[in-house]
Amino acid sequence: MGAATDLRRTPLYDRHVDAGARLVPFAGWEMPVQYEGVLGEHRATRTASGVFDVSHMGQVVTEGPQAAELLQRLLSNDVSKVAVGGAQYSVLCNEEGGVLDDLFTYRLAPDRWLTVTNAANHEQDLAWLRQHAEGFDATVTDALDDFAMLAVQGPNAREVVQAMADAPLPPRFTVAQRTVCGRRMFVAGTGYTGEDGVELLLAPEDAPAVWDELLRRGVTPVGLAARDTLRLEACFHLYGNDLMVSRGPIEAGLGWCCKEDTGFIGSEAVRAVREAGPTEKLVPFKLTGGGIARQGNAVVGGGEVTSGTHSPMLGVGIGMAYVPADRAAEGTELVIDVRGKERPAVVASKPLVGPGGG
């Protein structure tokens, strides 16, 4: 990571400083990791509503008469099933079936799509899409500088945003243009905390006013640290931890968003793993004897932890780990080497924590 002066800042940087956020380097950006405390921010999102500055995430616009065909070739899910105004989760694979990124794609118009990339993978994804656009009547445009992005999540999130909007908010997994707080923007019924809520894609210059209004209405600002504990309680993957180019989507439990019959790049390799059965699987776990496992901790007898933290809602250590497929069933007892001390754990079911903390 470069010096702090090399890091990019979102349009809300001054707001984060004013709020006393602790700022850290993250994927080339200077981002708030927490404001008043991880536990409070986490619980506020589970019980009321929190707002996350996710403007570091990338955006790519794919448009043209063959935009859908291009995306069908690249994305693992069946793009043809997405109607205008729809949203779809998928993974981007290389020819060997390794995961390059996981993405949400929104269909804004019949021939216009918006894909949200992970910050660390944005340039790579953009180059991959452009590389494979040759031969298609479609253009791929970097829209990173066109959008700020706020995620408003929690049981009360929709109610708060609805009170600021000019029309009903779109349902989950759909997107629509709305005027919120007097600003025109895309509102998407998506998020990555396990709670209901929306994501707002808006002009960067509009973000501070919308942020201020959300906080004035009682929404809690939430940093990266609580975003991680929330997504892990929900068993959502984090690229770079749980997803990587050296592993495939079947092993990661993402076979549900892979439609090999569409012929996406990597589909033959993914099909081969599905038909043969994966040799390892990514599973959620709870520690039953104390401790907190972290990324890289070994699972005794085979496997490794890819994400680990303390669950604010469960009060125990939780995480996800790749383990041999014959040890992946729910209820299987594991032992994890946590910094030289063996800790008992058990394979759990998804999600570890449901909406509202249930």
CSV table of C-alpha atoms in Angstrom, one decimal:
chain,number,residue,atom,x,y,z
A,1,MET,CA,0.0,0.0,0.0
A,2,GLY,CA,1.3,3.4,-0.9
A,3,ALA,CA,1.6,6.5,1.3
A,4,ALA,CA,-1.6,8.1,2.5
A,5,THR,CA,-1.2,10.8,-0.1
A,6,ASP,CA,-1.4,8.2,-2.8
A,7,LEU,CA,-4.8,7.0,-1.6
A,8,ARG,CA,-8.0,8.0,-3.3
A,9,ARG,CA,-10.7,9.7,-1.2
A,10,THR,CA,-14.5,9.5,-1.6
A,11,PRO,CA,-16.7,12.6,-1.8
A,12,LEU,CA,-17.5,12.0,1.8
A,13,TYR,CA,-14.0,12.1,3.1
A,14,ASP,CA,-14.6,15.4,5.0
A,15,ARG,CA,-17.7,14.0,6.6
A,16,HIS,CA,-15.8,11.1,7.9
A,17,VAL,CA,-13.1,13.3,9.3
A,18,ASP,CA,-15.7,15.6,11.0
A,19,ALA,CA,-17.4,12.5,12.5
A,20,GLY,CA,-14.1,11.4,14.1
A,21,ALA,CA,-13.8,8.3,11.9
A,22,ARG,CA,-10.6,6.3,12.1
A,23,LEU,CA,-9.4,6.2,8.5
A,24,VAL,CA,-7.3,3.3,7.0
A,25,PRO,CA,-6.0,2.4,3.6
A,26,PHE,CA,-8.3,-0.1,1.9
A,27,ALA,CA,-8.0,-1.2,-1.8
A,28,GLY,CA,-6.2,2.0,-2.7
A,29,TRP,CA,-8.7,4.2,-0.9
A,30,GLU,CA,-8.6,6.1,2.5
A,31,MET,CA,-11.8,4.7,4.1
A,32,PRO,CA,-13.5,4.9,7.5
A,33,VAL,CA,-13.0,1.7,9.4
A,34,GLN,CA,-15.1,2.8,12.4
A,35,TYR,CA,-16.7,5.9,13.9
A,36,GLU,CA,-17.8,5.5,17.6
A,37,GLY,CA,-17.2,1.7,17.8
A,38,VAL,CA,-17.7,-1.5,15.8
A,39,LEU,CA,-20.2,-3.1,18.2
A,40,GLY,CA,-22.5,-0.1,18.3
A,41,GLU,CA,-22.4,0.4,14.5
A,42,HIS,CA,-23.1,-3.3,14.0
A,43,ARG,CA,-26.0,-3.5,16.4
A,44,ALA,CA,-27.5,-0.2,15.0
A,45,THR,CA,-27.6,-1.9,11.5
A,46,ARG,CA,-29.2,-5.0,12.9
A,47,THR,CA,-31.8,-3.2,15.0
A,48,ALA,CA,-32.5,0.1,13.2
A,49,SER,CA,-30.4,1.4,10.2
A,50,GLY,CA,-26.9,2.2,9.2
A,51,VAL,CA,-25.3,4.0,6.3
A,52,PHE,CA,-22.1,2.9,4.7
A,53,ASP,CA,-20.0,4.9,2.3
A,54,VAL,CA,-19.2,2.3,-0.4
A,55,SER,CA,-18.1,4.9,-3.0
A,56,HIS,CA,-14.8,3.0,-3.4
A,57,MET,CA,-16.6,0.2,-5.3
A,58,GLY,CA,-16.3,0.5,-9.0
A,59,GLN,CA,-18.9,0.9,-11.7
A,60,VAL,CA,-18.8,-0.3,-15.4
A,61,VAL,CA,-21.4,0.5,-18.0
A,62,THR,CA,-21.9,-2.0,-20.8
A,63,GLU,CA,-24.2,-0.8,-23.6
A,64,GLY,CA,-25.1,-1.5,-27.2
A,65,PRO,CA,-27.2,-3.9,-29.2
A,66,GLN,CA,-25.1,-6.9,-28.1
A,67,ALA,CA,-24.4,-5.8,-24.5
A,68,ALA,CA,-26.5,-8.7,-23.1
A,69,GLU,CA,-24.6,-11.2,-25.3
A,70,LEU,CA,-21.3,-9.9,-24.1
A,71,LEU,CA,-22.3,-10.1,-20.5
A,72,GLN,CA,-23.7,-13.5,-21.0
A,73,ARG,CA,-20.3,-14.6,-22.2
A,74,LEU,CA,-18.6,-13.1,-19.2
A,75,LEU,CA,-20.9,-13.5,-16.2
A,76,SER,CA,-21.7,-16.8,-14.6
A,77,ASN,CA,-25.4,-16.2,-14.1
A,78,ASP,CA,-28.1,-16.2,-16.8
A,79,VAL,CA,-28.2,-12.6,-18.0
A,80,SER,CA,-31.2,-13.3,-20.3
A,81,LYS,CA,-33.4,-13.8,-17.2
A,82,VAL,CA,-32.9,-10.1,-16.1
A,83,ALA,CA,-35.7,-7.8,-17.1
A,84,VAL,CA,-35.2,-4.0,-17.4
A,85,GLY,CA,-35.0,-2.8,-13.8
A,86,GLY,CA,-33.6,-6.1,-12.5
A,87,ALA,CA,-30.5,-6.9,-10.6
A,88,GLN,CA,-28.4,-10.1,-10.6
A,89,TYR,CA,-25.5,-11.5,-8.6
A,90,SER,CA,-22.8,-13.5,-10.5
A,91,VAL,CA,-19.2,-14.3,-10.5
A,92,LEU,CA,-16.6,-13.5,-13.2
A,93,CYS,CA,-14.4,-16.5,-14.0
A,94,ASN,CA,-11.2,-17.1,-16.0
A,95,GLU,CA,-10.9,-20.0,-18.5
A,96,GLU,CA,-9.9,-22.4,-15.7
A,97,GLY,CA,-13.0,-21.6,-13.6
A,98,GLY,CA,-11.1,-19.5,-11.1
A,99,VAL,CA,-13.1,-16.6,-9.6
A,100,LEU,CA,-11.9,-13.2,-10.8
A,101,ASP,CA,-14.5,-11.2,-8.9
A,102,ASP,CA,-18.1,-11.3,-7.6
A,103,LEU,CA,-20.5,-8.7,-8.9
A,104,PHE,CA,-23.9,-7.2,-9.0
A,105,THR,CA,-25.2,-6.2,-12.4
A,106,TYR,CA,-28.3,-4.0,-12.9
A,107,ARG,CA,-30.2,-3.7,-16.2
A,108,LEU,CA,-30.9,0.0,-16.6
A,109,ALA,CA,-32.4,-0.2,-20.1
A,110,PRO,CA,-32.8,-2.9,-22.8
A,111,ASP,CA,-29.3,-2.3,-24.0
A,112,ARG,CA,-27.7,-0.6,-21.0
A,113,TRP,CA,-26.2,-2.4,-18.0
A,114,LEU,CA,-24.4,-1.2,-14.9
A,115,THR,CA,-22.0,-3.6,-13.1
A,116,VAL,CA,-20.6,-2.9,-9.6
A,117,THR,CA,-17.1,-4.2,-9.0
A,118,ASN,CA,-15.0,-4.8,-5.9
A,119,ALA,CA,-12.7,-1.8,-5.4
A,120,ALA,CA,-9.5,-3.9,-5.5
A,121,ASN,CA,-10.6,-5.6,-8.7
A,122,HIS,CA,-12.1,-2.7,-10.7
A,123,GLU,CA,-9.2,-2.1,-13.1
A,124,GLN,CA,-8.8,-5.9,-13.7
A,125,ASP,CA,-12.5,-6.4,-14.3
A,126,LEU,CA,-12.7,-3.4,-16.6
A,127,ALA,CA,-9.7,-4.7,-18.7
A,128,TRP,CA,-11.3,-8.2,-18.8
A,129,LEU,CA,-14.6,-6.8,-20.1
A,130,ARG,CA,-12.9,-4.7,-22.7
A,131,GLN,CA,-10.6,-7.5,-23.8
A,132,HIS,CA,-13.6,-9.7,-24.5
A,133,ALA,CA,-15.8,-7.1,-26.1
A,134,GLU,CA,-14.1,-7.5,-29.4
A,135,GLY,CA,-16.6,-8.9,-31.9
A,136,PHE,CA,-19.6,-7.7,-30.0
A,137,ASP,CA,-21.6,-4.6,-30.9
A,138,ALA,CA,-21.2,-3.2,-27.4
A,139,THR,CA,-19.1,-0.7,-25.6
A,140,VAL,CA,-17.6,-0.9,-22.1
A,141,THR,CA,-17.1,2.3,-20.2
A,142,ASP,CA,-15.4,3.0,-16.9
A,143,ALA,CA,-18.0,4.8,-14.7
A,144,LEU,CA,-16.1,4.9,-11.5
A,145,ASP,CA,-15.9,8.7,-11.4
A,146,ASP,CA,-19.6,9.1,-12.3
A,147,PHE,CA,-21.0,7.7,-9.0
A,148,ALA,CA,-20.8,7.9,-5.3
A,149,MET,CA,-22.5,4.9,-3.6
A,150,LEU,CA,-24.2,4.7,-0.2
A,151,ALA,CA,-25.7,1.6,1.3
A,152,VAL,CA,-28.5,2.2,3.7
A,153,GLN,CA,-29.2,-1.1,5.6
A,154,GLY,CA,-31.3,-2.3,8.5
A,155,PRO,CA,-34.9,-3.0,9.5
A,156,ASN,CA,-35.8,0.7,9.3
A,157,ALA,CA,-33.6,1.6,6.3
A,158,ARG,CA,-36.4,1.5,3.7
A,159,GLU,CA,-38.7,3.5,5.9
A,160,VAL,CA,-36.1,6.2,6.3
A,161,VAL,CA,-35.2,6.5,2.6
A,162,GLN,CA,-38.8,6.2,1.6
A,163,ALA,CA,-39.6,9.3,3.5
A,164,MET,CA,-36.9,11.1,1.5
A,165,ALA,CA,-38.0,9.8,-1.9
A,166,ASP,CA,-40.5,10.9,-4.6
A,167,ALA,CA,-41.9,7.5,-5.3
A,168,PRO,CA,-42.1,3.9,-3.9
A,169,LEU,CA,-38.7,2.3,-3.5
A,170,PRO,CA,-37.9,-0.6,-5.8
A,171,PRO,CA,-38.3,-4.1,-4.3
A,172,ARG,CA,-35.3,-6.3,-3.5
A,173,PHE,CA,-33.1,-7.2,-6.5
A,174,THR,CA,-34.5,-4.4,-8.7
A,175,VAL,CA,-33.3,-0.9,-9.5
A,176,ALA,CA,-35.1,2.3,-10.5
A,177,GLN,CA,-34.4,6.0,-10.9
A,178,ARG,CA,-35.8,8.0,-8.0
A,179,THR,CA,-35.5,11.5,-6.6
A,180,VAL,CA,-34.2,11.2,-3.0
A,181,CYS,CA,-33.5,14.3,-0.9
A,182,GLY,CA,-34.0,16.4,-4.1
A,183,ARG,CA,-31.4,14.5,-6.1
A,184,ARG,CA,-31.9,12.2,-9.0
A,185,MET,CA,-30.2,8.8,-8.6
A,186,PHE,CA,-30.4,5.1,-9.0
A,187,VAL,CA,-32.0,3.3,-6.0
A,188,ALA,CA,-31.3,-0.5,-5.9
A,189,GLY,CA,-32.9,-3.0,-3.6
A,190,THR,CA,-29.6,-4.7,-2.8
A,191,GLY,CA,-27.0,-4.7,0.0
A,192,TYR,CA,-24.4,-6.9,1.7
A,193,THR,CA,-25.3,-7.0,5.3
A,194,GLY,CA,-28.1,-9.6,5.5
A,195,GLU,CA,-30.6,-6.8,6.3
A,196,ASP,CA,-33.2,-5.2,4.0
A,197,GLY,CA,-32.3,-1.8,2.6
A,198,VAL,CA,-31.2,0.0,-0.5
A,199,GLU,CA,-28.1,1.1,-2.2
A,200,LEU,CA,-28.0,4.6,-3.7
A,201,LEU,CA,-25.9,5.3,-6.8
A,202,LEU,CA,-25.7,9.1,-7.2
A,203,ALA,CA,-23.6,11.9,-8.5
A,204,PRO,CA,-20.5,12.4,-6.4
A,205,GLU,CA,-21.4,16.1,-5.7
A,206,ASP,CA,-24.8,15.0,-4.3
A,207,ALA,CA,-23.4,12.5,-1.8
A,208,PRO,CA,-22.6,14.9,1.1
A,209,ALA,CA,-26.1,16.4,1.3
A,210,VAL,CA,-27.8,12.9,1.2
A,211,TRP,CA,-25.4,11.6,3.8
A,212,ASP,CA,-26.2,14.6,6.1
A,213,GLU,CA,-29.9,14.1,5.7
A,214,LEU,CA,-29.7,10.4,6.5
A,215,LEU,CA,-27.7,11.1,9.7
A,216,ARG,CA,-30.2,13.9,10.6
A,217,ARG,CA,-32.9,11.3,10.4
A,218,GLY,CA,-31.1,9.0,12.8
A,219,VAL,CA,-29.2,6.6,10.6
A,220,THR,CA,-25.9,5.5,12.1
A,221,PRO,CA,-22.7,5.9,10.1
A,222,VAL,CA,-21.0,2.6,9.8
A,223,GLY,CA,-17.4,1.8,8.9
A,224,LEU,CA,-15.7,-1.1,7.2
A,225,ALA,CA,-15.1,-3.1,10.4
A,226,ALA,CA,-18.8,-3.5,11.1
A,227,ARG,CA,-19.5,-4.0,7.4
A,228,ASP,CA,-17.2,-7.1,7.7
A,229,THR,CA,-18.8,-8.5,10.8
A,230,LEU,CA,-22.3,-8.0,9.3
A,231,ARG,CA,-21.5,-9.7,6.0
A,232,LEU,CA,-19.8,-12.6,7.8
A,233,GLU,CA,-22.8,-13.1,10.1
A,234,ALA,CA,-24.9,-13.3,6.9
A,235,CYS,CA,-22.3,-15.7,5.4
A,236,PHE,CA,-21.7,-13.4,2.4
A,237,HIS,CA,-18.3,-13.8,0.7
A,238,LEU,CA,-15.5,-11.3,0.7
A,239,TYR,CA,-13.3,-11.3,-2.4
A,240,GLY,CA,-9.7,-11.8,-1.4
A,241,ASN,CA,-10.7,-13.8,1.6
A,242,ASP,CA,-13.4,-16.3,0.7
A,243,LEU,CA,-13.2,-15.9,-3.1
A,244,MET,CA,-10.0,-16.0,-5.2
A,245,VAL,CA,-8.7,-16.9,-8.6
A,246,SER,CA,-7.2,-20.2,-7.3
A,247,ARG,CA,-10.6,-21.5,-6.3
A,248,GLY,CA,-13.9,-21.9,-8.1
A,249,PRO,CA,-17.5,-21.0,-7.4
A,250,ILE,CA,-18.7,-24.6,-6.8
A,251,GLU,CA,-16.2,-25.0,-4.0
A,252,ALA,CA,-17.3,-21.6,-2.6
A,253,GLY,CA,-20.9,-22.6,-2.5
A,254,LEU,CA,-21.9,-20.3,-5.4
A,255,GLY,CA,-23.0,-23.0,-7.8
A,256,TRP,CA,-26.5,-21.4,-7.6
A,257,CYS,CA,-25.3,-18.4,-9.6
A,258,CYS,CA,-23.5,-20.5,-12.2
A,259,LYS,CA,-25.5,-21.5,-15.3
A,260,GLU,CA,-23.0,-23.5,-17.3
A,261,ASP,CA,-25.4,-23.9,-20.3
A,262,THR,CA,-25.0,-20.2,-21.1
A,263,GLY,CA,-21.4,-20.9,-22.1
A,264,PHE,CA,-19.7,-18.3,-20.0
A,265,ILE,CA,-15.9,-18.2,-19.9
A,266,GLY,CA,-14.9,-20.9,-17.4
A,267,SER,CA,-18.2,-22.8,-17.7
A,268,GLU,CA,-16.6,-26.0,-18.8
A,269,ALA,CA,-14.2,-26.1,-15.9
A,270,VAL,CA,-17.1,-25.2,-13.5
A,271,ARG,CA,-19.2,-27.9,-15.0
A,272,ALA,CA,-16.5,-30.5,-14.5
A,273,VAL,CA,-16.2,-29.6,-10.8
A,274,ARG,CA,-19.9,-29.7,-10.3
A,275,GLU,CA,-20.2,-33.1,-12.0
A,276,ALA,CA,-17.2,-34.7,-10.3
A,277,GLY,CA,-18.0,-33.1,-6.9
A,278,PRO,CA,-15.7,-30.6,-5.3
A,279,THR,CA,-12.9,-31.9,-3.2
A,280,GLU,CA,-13.3,-29.1,-0.7
A,281,LYS,CA,-16.1,-26.8,0.3
A,282,LEU,CA,-16.4,-23.4,2.0
A,283,VAL,CA,-18.5,-23.7,5.2
A,284,PRO,CA,-19.6,-21.4,8.0
A,285,PHE,CA,-18.5,-22.3,11.5
A,286,LYS,CA,-18.9,-21.3,15.1
A,287,LEU,CA,-16.2,-21.7,17.7
A,288,THR,CA,-17.5,-23.7,20.6
A,289,GLY,CA,-14.6,-23.3,23.0
A,290,GLY,CA,-13.8,-19.6,22.9
A,291,GLY,CA,-11.3,-17.7,20.8
A,292,ILE,CA,-11.5,-15.9,17.6
A,293,ALA,CA,-10.2,-17.5,14.4
A,294,ARG,CA,-8.6,-15.4,11.7
A,295,GLN,CA,-7.8,-15.7,8.0
A,296,GLY,CA,-5.1,-18.2,7.4
A,297,ASN,CA,-5.6,-20.2,10.6
A,298,ALA,CA,-5.3,-23.9,9.8
A,299,VAL,CA,-8.2,-26.4,10.2
A,300,VAL,CA,-6.6,-29.4,11.9
A,301,GLY,CA,-6.7,-32.4,9.5
A,302,GLY,CA,-7.1,-30.2,6.4
A,303,GLY,CA,-8.5,-26.9,5.4
A,304,GLU,CA,-8.0,-23.2,6.3
A,305,VAL,CA,-10.0,-20.3,7.7
A,306,THR,CA,-10.7,-17.6,5.1
A,307,SER,CA,-12.7,-15.2,7.3
A,308,GLY,CA,-13.0,-15.0,11.0
A,309,THR,CA,-14.3,-12.5,13.6
A,310,HIS,CA,-16.2,-12.2,16.8
A,311,SER,CA,-20.0,-12.1,16.2
A,312,PRO,CA,-21.5,-9.1,18.0
A,313,MET,CA,-25.0,-10.8,17.9
A,314,LEU,CA,-24.0,-14.4,18.9
A,315,GLY,CA,-21.1,-13.5,21.2
A,316,VAL,CA,-18.8,-16.2,19.9
A,317,GLY,CA,-16.1,-16.5,17.3
A,318,ILE,CA,-17.5,-17.2,13.8
A,319,GLY,CA,-16.0,-17.5,10.3
A,320,MET,CA,-15.8,-19.4,7.1
A,321,ALA,CA,-13.3,-22.0,6.1
A,322,TYR,CA,-12.5,-24.3,3.2
A,323,VAL,CA,-12.5,-27.9,4.5
A,324,PRO,CA,-12.4,-31.3,2.8
A,325,ALA,CA,-15.8,-32.1,1.2
A,326,ASP,CA,-16.4,-35.1,3.5
A,327,ARG,CA,-16.1,-32.8,6.5
A,328,ALA,CA,-18.4,-30.1,5.3
A,329,ALA,CA,-21.8,-31.3,6.5
A,330,GLU,CA,-23.6,-29.1,9.1
A,331,GLY,CA,-22.9,-30.3,12.6
A,332,THR,CA,-19.4,-31.7,11.7
A,333,GLU,CA,-17.0,-31.0,14.6
A,334,LEU,CA,-13.8,-29.2,13.6
A,335,VAL,CA,-10.6,-28.1,15.4
A,336,ILE,CA,-9.0,-24.8,14.4
A,337,ASP,CA,-5.4,-23.9,15.2
A,338,VAL,CA,-5.8,-20.3,16.5
A,339,ARG,CA,-2.3,-18.9,17.0
A,340,GLY,CA,-1.0,-22.2,18.3
A,341,LYS,CA,-3.9,-23.1,20.4
A,342,GLU,CA,-6.4,-25.7,19.2
A,343,ARG,CA,-10.0,-24.4,19.4
A,344,PRO,CA,-13.1,-26.6,18.9
A,345,ALA,CA,-15.6,-25.5,16.3
A,346,VAL,CA,-18.7,-26.8,14.5
A,347,VAL,CA,-19.9,-26.5,10.9
A,348,ALA,CA,-23.0,-24.3,11.1
A,349,SER,CA,-25.9,-23.5,8.8
A,350,LYS,CA,-26.4,-20.3,6.7
A,351,PRO,CA,-26.9,-17.6,7.7
A,352,LEU,CA,-25.2,-17.5,11.1
A,353,VAL,CA,-27.4,-14.5,12.0
A,354,GLY,CA,-30.6,-13.6,10.1
A,355,PRO,CA,-32.2,-10.3,9.5
A,356,GLY,CA,-32.8,-8.2,12.7
A,357,GLY,CA,-30.3,-10.4,14.5
A,358,GLY,CA,-32.5,-13.5,14.5
